[in-house]
XYZ file of N, CA and C in Angstrom:
630
model
N 4.660 23.765 -8.883
C 5.318 23.258 -6.829
C 6.591 24.075 -7.019
N 6.855 24.848 -5.756
C 8.077 25.753 -5.443
C 9.032 24.138 -5.490
N 10.151 24.976 -5.034
C 11.671 23.977 -5.383
C 11.620 23.562 -3.452
N 11.323 24.429 -2.974
C 10.739 23.511 -1.087
C 9.915 22.079 -1.214
N 8.813 23.074 -2.079
C 7.828 21.418 -2.450
C 8.870 20.787 -2.485
N 9.397 20.639 -3.717
C 10.175 19.839 -4.638
C 11.032 19.044 -3.597
N 11.583 19.410 -2.831
C 13.087 18.952 -1.871
C 12.257 18.242 -1.088
N 10.930 18.779 -0.060
C 10.123 17.977 0.722
C 9.939 16.393 0.059
N 9.346 16.542 -1.176
C 8.474 15.503 -1.895
C 9.450 14.268 -1.768
N 11.007 14.730 -2.666
C 12.110 14.199 -2.393
C 12.569 13.408 -1.029
N 12.363 14.023 -0.343
C 13.131 13.765 1.083
C 11.757 12.545 1.148
N 10.490 13.156 1.270
C 9.383 11.993 1.459
C 10.008 10.799 1.226
N 9.942 10.664 -0.631
C 10.164 9.824 -1.260
C 11.441 9.002 -0.390
N 12.899 9.510 -0.035
C 13.875 8.421 0.332
C 13.599 8.006 1.692
N 12.925 9.085 2.497
C 12.195 8.018 3.719
C 11.286 6.664 3.595
N 10.507 7.058 2.223
C 9.679 5.960 2.149
C 10.145 4.627 1.763
N 11.166 5.353 1.100
C 11.563 4.236 0.560
C 12.963 2.837 2.087
N 12.807 4.274 2.669
C 14.000 3.500 4.006
C 13.420 2.840 4.953
N 12.006 3.500 5.098
C 11.341 2.116 5.451
C 10.753 0.794 5.402
N 10.785 0.987 3.759
C 9.714 -0.128 3.368
C 11.345 -0.526 3.345
N 12.702 -0.433 2.736
C 13.706 -1.645 3.163
C 14.005 -1.536 5.010
N 13.656 -1.531 5.451
C 13.796 -1.853 7.029
C 14.845 -0.784 7.484
N 15.163 0.189 6.744
C 16.113 1.468 7.121
C 15.900 1.515 8.668
N 14.310 2.018 8.797
C 13.661 2.831 9.987
C 12.574 1.228 9.947
N 12.411 1.046 11.605
C 11.763 0.029 11.541
C 10.542 0.274 12.404
N 9.072 -0.306 12.427
C 8.066 0.249 12.962
C 8.280 0.554 14.096
N 7.001 1.469 14.641
C 8.007 2.252 15.941
C 8.724 3.065 16.328
N 10.049 2.975 15.253
C 11.197 3.888 15.621
C 11.014 5.638 15.549
N 11.743 6.287 16.145
C 12.001 7.605 16.117
C 12.685 7.914 15.189
N 11.915 9.335 14.163
C 12.351 9.831 13.509
C 12.839 10.460 13.336
N 13.922 11.376 13.601
C 14.730 12.207 14.281
C 15.324 13.562 13.073
N 14.430 14.797 13.285
C 14.474 15.201 12.341
C 16.370 16.012 11.905
N 16.464 16.540 12.780
C 18.213 16.917 12.766
C 19.008 15.607 12.288
N 18.895 14.600 12.610
C 19.263 13.190 11.982
C 19.844 13.357 10.042
N 18.364 13.092 10.194
C 17.645 12.883 8.840
C 17.950 14.250 8.110
N 17.987 15.370 8.483
C 18.404 16.932 7.644
C 19.914 16.383 7.464
N 20.655 15.832 8.324
C 22.207 16.357 8.314
C 22.653 15.022 7.388
N 21.953 13.635 7.751
C 22.329 12.595 6.186
C 21.813 13.078 5.327
N 20.887 13.915 4.705
C 20.401 13.775 3.461
C 20.482 15.447 2.952
N 21.165 15.823 3.678
C 22.162 17.211 2.976
C 21.038 18.850 3.240
N 19.738 18.371 4.263
C 18.847 19.551 3.456
C 18.212 20.520 4.709
N 17.539 21.122 4.921
C 17.666 21.908 6.293
C 15.990 20.993 6.728
N 15.860 21.282 8.165
C 15.330 20.988 8.680
C 13.190 20.893 8.560
N 13.404 22.146 8.546
C 12.300 22.845 7.784
C 11.909 21.707 6.649
N 12.343 21.097 5.553
C 12.381 20.386 4.504
C 11.686 19.255 5.006
N 12.763 18.378 5.867
C 12.585 16.787 6.643
C 10.987 17.123 7.666
N 11.049 18.404 8.592
C 9.371 18.370 8.920
C 8.368 18.705 7.876
N 8.589 19.041 6.401
C 7.270 19.084 5.424
C 7.339 17.436 5.072
N 8.517 16.668 4.668
C 8.489 15.792 4.112
C 7.890 14.744 5.075
N 7.710 14.693 6.535
C 7.154 14.211 7.478
C 5.859 14.103 7.367
N 5.522 15.550 6.988
C 3.655 15.715 7.132
C 3.064 15.396 6.140
N 3.846 15.234 5.071
C 3.755 14.424 3.571
C 3.559 12.497 4.040
N 4.399 12.690 4.673
C 4.122 10.648 5.018
C 3.037 10.459 6.779
N 2.825 11.853 6.981
C 1.971 11.099 8.207
C 0.574 11.370 7.173
N 0.449 12.299 6.298
C -1.073 12.369 5.452
C -0.781 10.592 4.925
N -0.377 10.209 4.334
C -0.426 9.155 3.463
C -0.136 8.285 4.559
N -0.262 8.440 5.615
C -0.486 6.795 6.869
C 1.028 6.027 7.126
N 2.350 7.104 7.371
C 3.099 5.975 6.484
C 4.034 6.307 8.808
N 3.747 7.317 8.568
C 4.220 8.072 10.128
C 3.291 8.361 11.590
N 3.399 8.397 12.850
C 2.734 9.333 13.297
C 3.565 10.411 14.184
N 2.612 11.037 14.633
C 3.124 12.255 15.248
C 2.380 11.992 16.549
N 3.641 12.253 17.429
C 3.126 12.645 18.887
C 3.532 14.328 19.280
N 2.677 15.298 19.500
C 3.381 16.381 19.653
C 4.385 17.106 20.796
N 4.626 15.701 22.236
C 5.665 16.114 22.851
C 6.949 15.172 22.214
N 6.454 14.087 21.839
C 7.632 13.142 22.117
C 7.707 13.134 20.318
N 8.102 13.427 19.607
C 8.173 13.763 17.869
C 7.275 12.416 17.063
N 8.330 12.369 15.982
C 7.409 11.939 14.867
C 8.393 10.307 14.874
N 7.289 9.009 14.598
C 7.584 7.476 14.761
C 7.064 6.773 13.707
N 7.297 6.349 12.924
C 7.525 5.317 11.658
C 6.198 4.253 12.467
N 5.255 4.508 12.078
C 3.800 4.046 12.470
C 3.948 2.621 13.071
N 3.391 1.912 13.579
C 3.207 0.507 14.451
C 1.670 0.297 14.581
N 1.663 -1.375 14.609
C 0.411 -1.673 14.721
C 0.411 -3.087 15.427
N -1.177 -3.183 16.377
C -0.651 -4.682 17.014
C -2.160 -5.258 15.971
N -2.287 -6.093 16.248
C -3.107 -7.199 16.017
C -4.064 -6.840 15.247
N -5.011 -6.327 16.237
C -6.028 -5.419 16.326
C -5.940 -4.689 15.111
N -5.387 -3.690 15.248
C -4.751 -2.636 13.988
C -5.033 -3.162 12.362
N -4.314 -4.540 12.558
C -4.003 -5.024 11.234
C -5.484 -5.611 10.947
N -6.376 -6.263 12.043
C -7.222 -6.694 11.306
C -8.458 -5.777 11.229
N -8.378 -4.429 11.568
C -9.140 -3.331 11.541
C -8.563 -2.796 10.108
N -7.895 -2.446 9.847
C -7.701 -1.739 8.709
C -7.601 -2.619 7.327
N -7.338 -4.075 7.775
C -7.760 -5.317 6.639
C -9.254 -5.239 6.300
N -10.255 -5.197 7.773
C -11.567 -5.244 7.605
C -12.277 -3.838 6.737
N -11.039 -2.472 6.840
C -11.608 -1.148 6.074
C -11.402 -1.516 4.814
N -10.475 -2.101 4.156
C -9.935 -2.112 2.919
C -10.856 -3.383 2.364
N -11.495 -4.326 2.738
C -12.315 -5.159 2.399
C -13.530 -4.223 1.874
N -13.978 -3.282 3.177
C -15.432 -2.306 3.093
C -15.617 -2.020 1.728
N -14.548 -1.569 1.621
C -14.080 -0.016 0.757
C -13.798 -0.768 -0.688
N -12.932 -1.558 -0.551
C -12.415 -1.705 -2.300
C -14.075 -2.398 -2.421
N -14.292 -3.774 -1.674
C -15.734 -4.058 -2.242
C -16.501 -3.093 -3.335
N -16.864 -2.226 -2.334
C -17.294 -0.893 -3.061
C -16.896 -0.421 -4.764
N -15.851 -0.498 -4.150
C -15.029 0.191 -5.591
C -15.001 -1.085 -6.635
N -14.850 -1.944 -6.234
C -14.683 -2.963 -7.456
C -16.319 -3.113 -8.236
N -17.588 -3.107 -7.572
C -19.074 -2.714 -7.993
C -18.924 -2.461 -8.573
N -18.791 -0.815 -8.641
C -18.322 0.913 -9.405
C -17.479 0.268 -10.337
N -16.476 -0.392 -10.496
C -15.336 -0.640 -11.390
C -16.476 -1.513 -12.598
N -16.556 -2.903 -12.028
C -17.204 -3.572 -12.687
C -18.322 -3.416 -13.824
N -19.119 -2.807 -12.653
C -20.171 -1.962 -13.793
C -20.289 -0.972 -15.172
N -18.593 -0.550 -14.913
C -18.472 0.162 -15.642
C -16.671 -0.299 -16.596
N -16.618 -1.579 -16.171
C -15.291 -1.849 -17.055
C -14.946 -1.400 -18.553
N -14.141 -1.091 -18.545
C -13.663 -0.928 -19.831
C -12.176 -1.232 -20.076
N -11.726 -1.610 -21.287
C -10.210 -1.653 -22.244
C -9.248 -1.870 -21.232
N -9.002 -0.442 -21.199
C -7.655 -0.088 -20.214
C -8.047 -0.144 -19.347
N -9.286 0.001 -18.387
C -8.926 -0.653 -16.512
C -8.520 -2.726 -16.720
N -9.163 -3.441 -17.513
C -9.423 -4.275 -17.849
C -7.351 -5.148 -18.357
N -7.337 -4.032 -19.211
C -5.945 -4.329 -19.996
C -4.559 -3.921 -18.755
N -4.996 -2.691 -17.637
C -3.560 -2.718 -16.566
C -3.911 -3.659 -15.425
N -4.804 -4.274 -15.447
C -5.062 -5.295 -14.408
C -4.614 -6.407 -14.471
N -4.294 -6.587 -15.955
C -3.491 -8.142 -16.476
C -2.290 -7.840 -16.593
N -1.841 -6.534 -16.788
C -0.440 -5.856 -17.135
C 0.085 -6.417 -15.625
N -0.572 -5.833 -14.205
C -0.301 -6.335 -13.040
C -0.151 -7.493 -12.717
N -0.824 -7.879 -13.092
C -0.998 -9.827 -12.474
C 0.514 -10.304 -13.385
N 0.773 -10.197 -14.650
C 1.906 -10.541 -15.488
C 3.124 -10.012 -14.923
N 3.020 -8.568 -14.484
C 4.299 -8.029 -13.825
C 4.543 -9.008 -12.382
N 3.322 -9.146 -11.440
C 3.534 -9.701 -10.673
C 4.554 -11.358 -10.669
N 3.989 -11.763 -12.106
C 4.697 -13.098 -11.892
C 6.314 -12.972 -12.811
N 6.482 -11.898 -13.043
C 7.731 -11.574 -13.555
C 8.706 -11.879 -12.917
N 8.210 -10.604 -11.655
C 9.259 -10.285 -10.944
C 9.119 -12.252 -9.810
N 8.584 -12.747 -9.824
C 8.157 -14.190 -8.796
C 9.541 -14.729 -9.026
N 8.735 -14.976 -10.821
C 10.018 -15.409 -11.178
C 11.637 -15.169 -11.207
N 11.625 -13.540 -10.902
C 13.172 -13.458 -10.925
C 13.524 -13.189 -9.479
N 12.770 -14.070 -8.494
C 13.049 -13.923 -6.995
C 12.958 -12.942 -6.665
N 12.267 -11.628 -6.623
C 12.019 -10.406 -6.679
C 10.406 -10.791 -5.212
N 10.383 -10.908 -4.724
C 9.306 -11.195 -3.833
C 8.732 -10.044 -3.495
N 9.463 -9.233 -3.057
C 9.023 -8.027 -2.927
C 8.100 -7.330 -3.486
N 9.206 -6.472 -4.295
C 8.784 -6.187 -5.854
C 7.214 -6.500 -6.246
N 7.128 -8.449 -6.085
C 6.106 -9.236 -6.714
C 4.689 -8.500 -5.844
N 4.983 -8.485 -4.409
C 4.124 -8.408 -4.005
C 3.462 -6.852 -3.974
N 4.107 -5.899 -3.622
C 4.019 -4.967 -4.139
C 3.166 -4.195 -5.457
N 3.372 -5.060 -6.387
C 2.454 -5.204 -7.604
C 1.203 -6.078 -7.514
N 1.718 -6.923 -6.437
C -0.227 -7.018 -6.115
C -0.973 -6.050 -5.290
N -0.829 -5.507 -4.480
C -0.567 -4.157 -3.955
C -1.315 -3.326 -5.082
N -0.510 -2.921 -5.942
C -0.807 -1.682 -7.472
C -1.823 -2.503 -8.241
N -1.880 -3.719 -7.709
C -3.048 -4.235 -8.950
C -4.882 -4.050 -8.040
N -4.729 -3.352 -6.675
C -5.586 -3.680 -5.507
C -6.050 -1.527 -6.366
N -4.866 -0.758 -5.716
C -5.170 0.545 -5.940
C -5.646 0.490 -7.308
N -5.094 -0.239 -8.506
C -5.598 0.285 -9.646
C -7.092 0.278 -9.693
N -7.765 -0.952 -8.888
C -9.631 -0.824 -8.796
C -9.874 0.331 -7.966
N -8.783 0.492 -6.985
C -9.726 2.072 -6.229
C -10.069 2.920 -7.314
N -8.720 3.613 -8.096
C -8.674 4.756 -8.727
C -9.391 4.372 -10.030
N -10.041 2.738 -10.640
C -10.699 2.840 -11.630
C -12.067 3.175 -11.082
N -12.371 3.160 -10.265
C -13.912 3.259 -9.248
C -14.051 4.709 -9.511
N -12.946 5.551 -9.645
C -13.547 6.852 -9.847
C -14.553 7.705 -8.755
N -14.095 6.938 -7.429
C -14.747 8.013 -6.224
C -13.692 8.535 -5.367
N -13.557 9.751 -5.669
C -12.525 10.235 -5.054
C -12.514 9.677 -3.626
N -13.206 10.118 -2.639
C -12.702 9.787 -1.360
C -12.299 8.103 -1.068
N -12.880 7.451 -1.644
C -12.598 5.711 -1.693
C -11.381 6.117 -2.414
N -10.983 6.188 -3.339
C -9.639 5.882 -3.715
C -8.139 6.697 -2.681
N -8.561 8.148 -2.078
C -7.569 8.789 -1.504
C -7.748 7.391 0.113
N -8.947 7.235 0.671
C -9.160 6.246 2.217
C -8.075 4.808 1.148
N -8.220 4.186 0.506
C -7.560 3.294 -0.183
C -6.130 3.214 -0.157
N -5.450 4.598 -0.866
C -4.135 4.642 -0.768
C -3.661 4.954 0.524
N -4.130 5.361 1.468
C -4.045 5.118 2.747
C -3.570 4.160 3.436
N -4.833 3.383 3.579
C -5.173 2.064 3.766
C -3.867 0.803 3.228
N -3.732 0.744 1.951
C -2.788 -0.183 1.746
C -1.041 0.328 1.559
N -0.814 1.776 2.506
C 0.434 2.330 2.382
C 0.296 1.695 3.833
N -0.329 1.481 4.449
C 0.162 1.209 5.737
C 0.087 -0.835 5.847
N -0.434 -1.147 4.549
C -0.290 -2.649 4.275
C 1.251 -2.628 3.837
N 1.760 -1.758 3.089
C 2.775 -2.049 3.025
C 3.441 -1.893 3.851
N 3.320 -1.419 5.273
C 4.251 -0.960 6.722
C 4.180 -2.514 7.045
N 3.362 -3.201 7.069
C 2.608 -4.011 8.224
C 3.571 -5.421 6.863
N 3.920 -5.077 5.838
C 4.616 -6.012 5.289
C 6.089 -5.812 5.534
N 6.582 -4.991 5.656
C 7.370 -4.663 5.779
C 8.087 -4.988 7.677
N 7.298 -4.824 7.970
C 7.548 -5.278 9.371
C 7.725 -7.318 9.575
N 6.596 -7.803 8.827
C 6.381 -9.269 8.041
C 7.724 -10.139 7.527
N 7.973 -8.968 6.753
C 9.632 -8.983 6.078
C 10.584 -9.026 6.733
N 10.910 -8.792 7.924
C 11.776 -8.316 8.646
C 12.068 -9.622 9.671
N 10.755 -9.939 9.910
C 10.883 -10.876 10.956
C 10.348 -12.561 10.758
N 10.013 -12.202 9.336
C 9.240 -13.641 8.966
C 8.792 -13.625 7.248
N 10.117 -13.266 6.453
C 9.383 -13.290 4.984
C 9.115 -14.650 4.095
N 7.890 -13.927 3.721
C 6.841 -14.589 2.989
C 7.700 -15.680 1.899
N 7.509 -16.733 1.907
C 7.818 -17.829 1.187
C 7.640 -18.032 -1.016
N 8.596 -18.472 -1.189
C 7.895 -18.197 -2.945
C 6.635 -18.863 -2.760
N 6.045 -20.170 -2.441
C 4.724 -20.546 -2.751
C 3.481 -19.432 -2.004
N 4.083 -19.215 -0.795
C 3.429 -18.454 -0.222
C 2.551 -17.017 -1.726
N 4.007 -16.528 -1.762
C 3.488 -15.668 -2.920
C 2.667 -16.676 -4.594
N 3.208 -17.580 -4.429
C 2.858 -18.514 -5.597
C 1.085 -18.797 -5.642
N 0.675 -18.740 -3.970
C -0.852 -18.627 -3.600
C -1.775 -17.464 -4.311
N -0.634 -16.248 -3.467
C -1.312 -15.617 -3.392
C -1.348 -14.689 -5.070
N -0.532 -15.192 -6.156
C -0.520 -15.152 -7.424
C -1.694 -15.348 -7.742
N -2.237 -16.785 -7.324
C -3.338 -17.951 -8.386
C -4.696 -17.291 -7.474
N -4.586 -16.228 -6.274
C -5.797 -16.177 -5.777
C -6.388 -14.896 -6.767
N -5.350 -14.266 -7.151
C -5.430 -12.615 -7.194
C -5.851 -12.910 -9.105
N -5.538 -14.070 -10.053
C -5.824 -14.871 -10.881
C -7.388 -15.287 -11.044
N -7.627 -15.638 -10.413
C -8.783 -16.042 -9.785
C -9.504 -15.425 -9.437
N -9.291 -14.520 -9.079
C -10.275 -12.474 -9.179
C -10.120 -12.259 -10.729
N -9.191 -11.914 -10.880
C -9.234 -11.449 -12.342
C -9.511 -12.078 -13.263
N -10.119 -13.471 -13.451
C -11.370 -13.760 -14.360
C -12.327 -14.128 -13.646
N -12.748 -13.797 -12.659
C -14.279 -13.346 -11.926
C -14.307 -11.662 -12.788
N -13.458 -11.116 -12.270
C -13.628 -9.541 -13.271
C -13.690 -9.361 -14.562
N -12.868 -9.715 -15.300
C -13.462 -10.257 -16.413
C -15.154 -10.551 -17.026
N -15.325 -12.004 -16.560
C -16.592 -12.648 -16.169
C -17.764 -11.298 -16.426
N -17.764 -10.385 -15.264
C -17.995 -9.675 -14.431
C -18.876 -9.724 -13.505
N -18.452 -11.118 -12.732
C -19.390 -11.466 -11.989
C -19.211 -10.888 -10.757
N -20.075 -9.901 -10.516
C -19.667 -9.110 -9.045
C -20.038 -9.619 -7.762
N -20.720 -10.222 -7.756
C -21.169 -10.994 -6.181
C -19.580 -12.170 -6.076
N -19.624 -13.059 -6.948
C -17.967 -13.618 -6.950
C -16.315 -13.300 -6.702
N -16.737 -11.940 -7.485
C -15.499 -11.221 -7.239
C -15.158 -10.099 -6.092
N -16.547 -9.751 -5.699
C -16.394 -8.994 -4.417
C -16.351 -10.439 -3.073
N -16.544 -11.777 -3.069
C -16.387 -12.330 -2.255
C -14.766 -12.870 -1.923
N -14.248 -12.647 -3.127
C -13.083 -13.395 -3.627
C -12.072 -11.797 -2.823
N -12.303 -10.597 -3.307
C -11.403 -9.663 -2.457
C -11.376 -9.826 -1.422
N -12.562 -9.957 -0.769
C -12.592 -10.163 1.433
C -12.076 -11.115 1.172
N -11.749 -12.078 1.009
C -10.786 -13.248 1.251
C -9.095 -13.121 1.395
N -9.109 -12.454 0.378
C -8.159 -11.497 -0.178
C -6.976 -10.957 1.203
N -8.450 -10.076 1.540
C -7.774 -8.887 2.393
C -7.482 -9.664 3.885
N -8.496 -10.932 3.556
C -8.435 -11.108 5.409
C -6.927 -11.739 5.049
N -6.465 -12.399 4.486
C -5.343 -13.167 4.246
C -4.035 -12.081 4.617
N -4.227 -11.047 4.159
C -3.532 -9.724 4.172
C -3.239 -9.678 5.731
N -3.696 -9.986 6.899
C -4.050 -9.756 8.099
C -2.883 -11.025 8.947
N -3.030 -11.786 8.359
C -2.657 -13.227 9.052
C -0.991 -13.060 8.740
């Protein structure tokens, strides 16, 4: 990776974090020159960083009007969750058919991390740990395109969650309920109950759209 590519990746990281923290809101325009001045980098570096974020699903580019933080309608959110439900169900079938000790340990570790973060009152990080649980399923399926599609879709879930947090933050009780549902899903995965586990995943993704 060249120095320019490294700088662009670093700027993309900074912008991604700013979006998740609510510094840039859904639907807000990202102005290259202001970002370049604020981060003391060139506009070309910012432009390449925005391309990275566009590829990952964080922003939309309008050729005539610039780049905007991606925004979603209710129908968009429902479609995203339906797509995740379909793809993750496929991934989960492949994972359970070839479940190994490393994948099992990683999934348990992510749920344990979620509990620790929830106990510490870090609800945003706890929710992200739950998403990483689902991303781990996508990676473990070892299907390149499925993994890539799921990664983009889960980034969009992160954006939806950032919007939700700005408007009506999740309560500790809601997070506890999510953790309990994931505990139940993990048990089904451990038992290699494919049909029940797939049904649980679909139910979880419906819940994300609410």
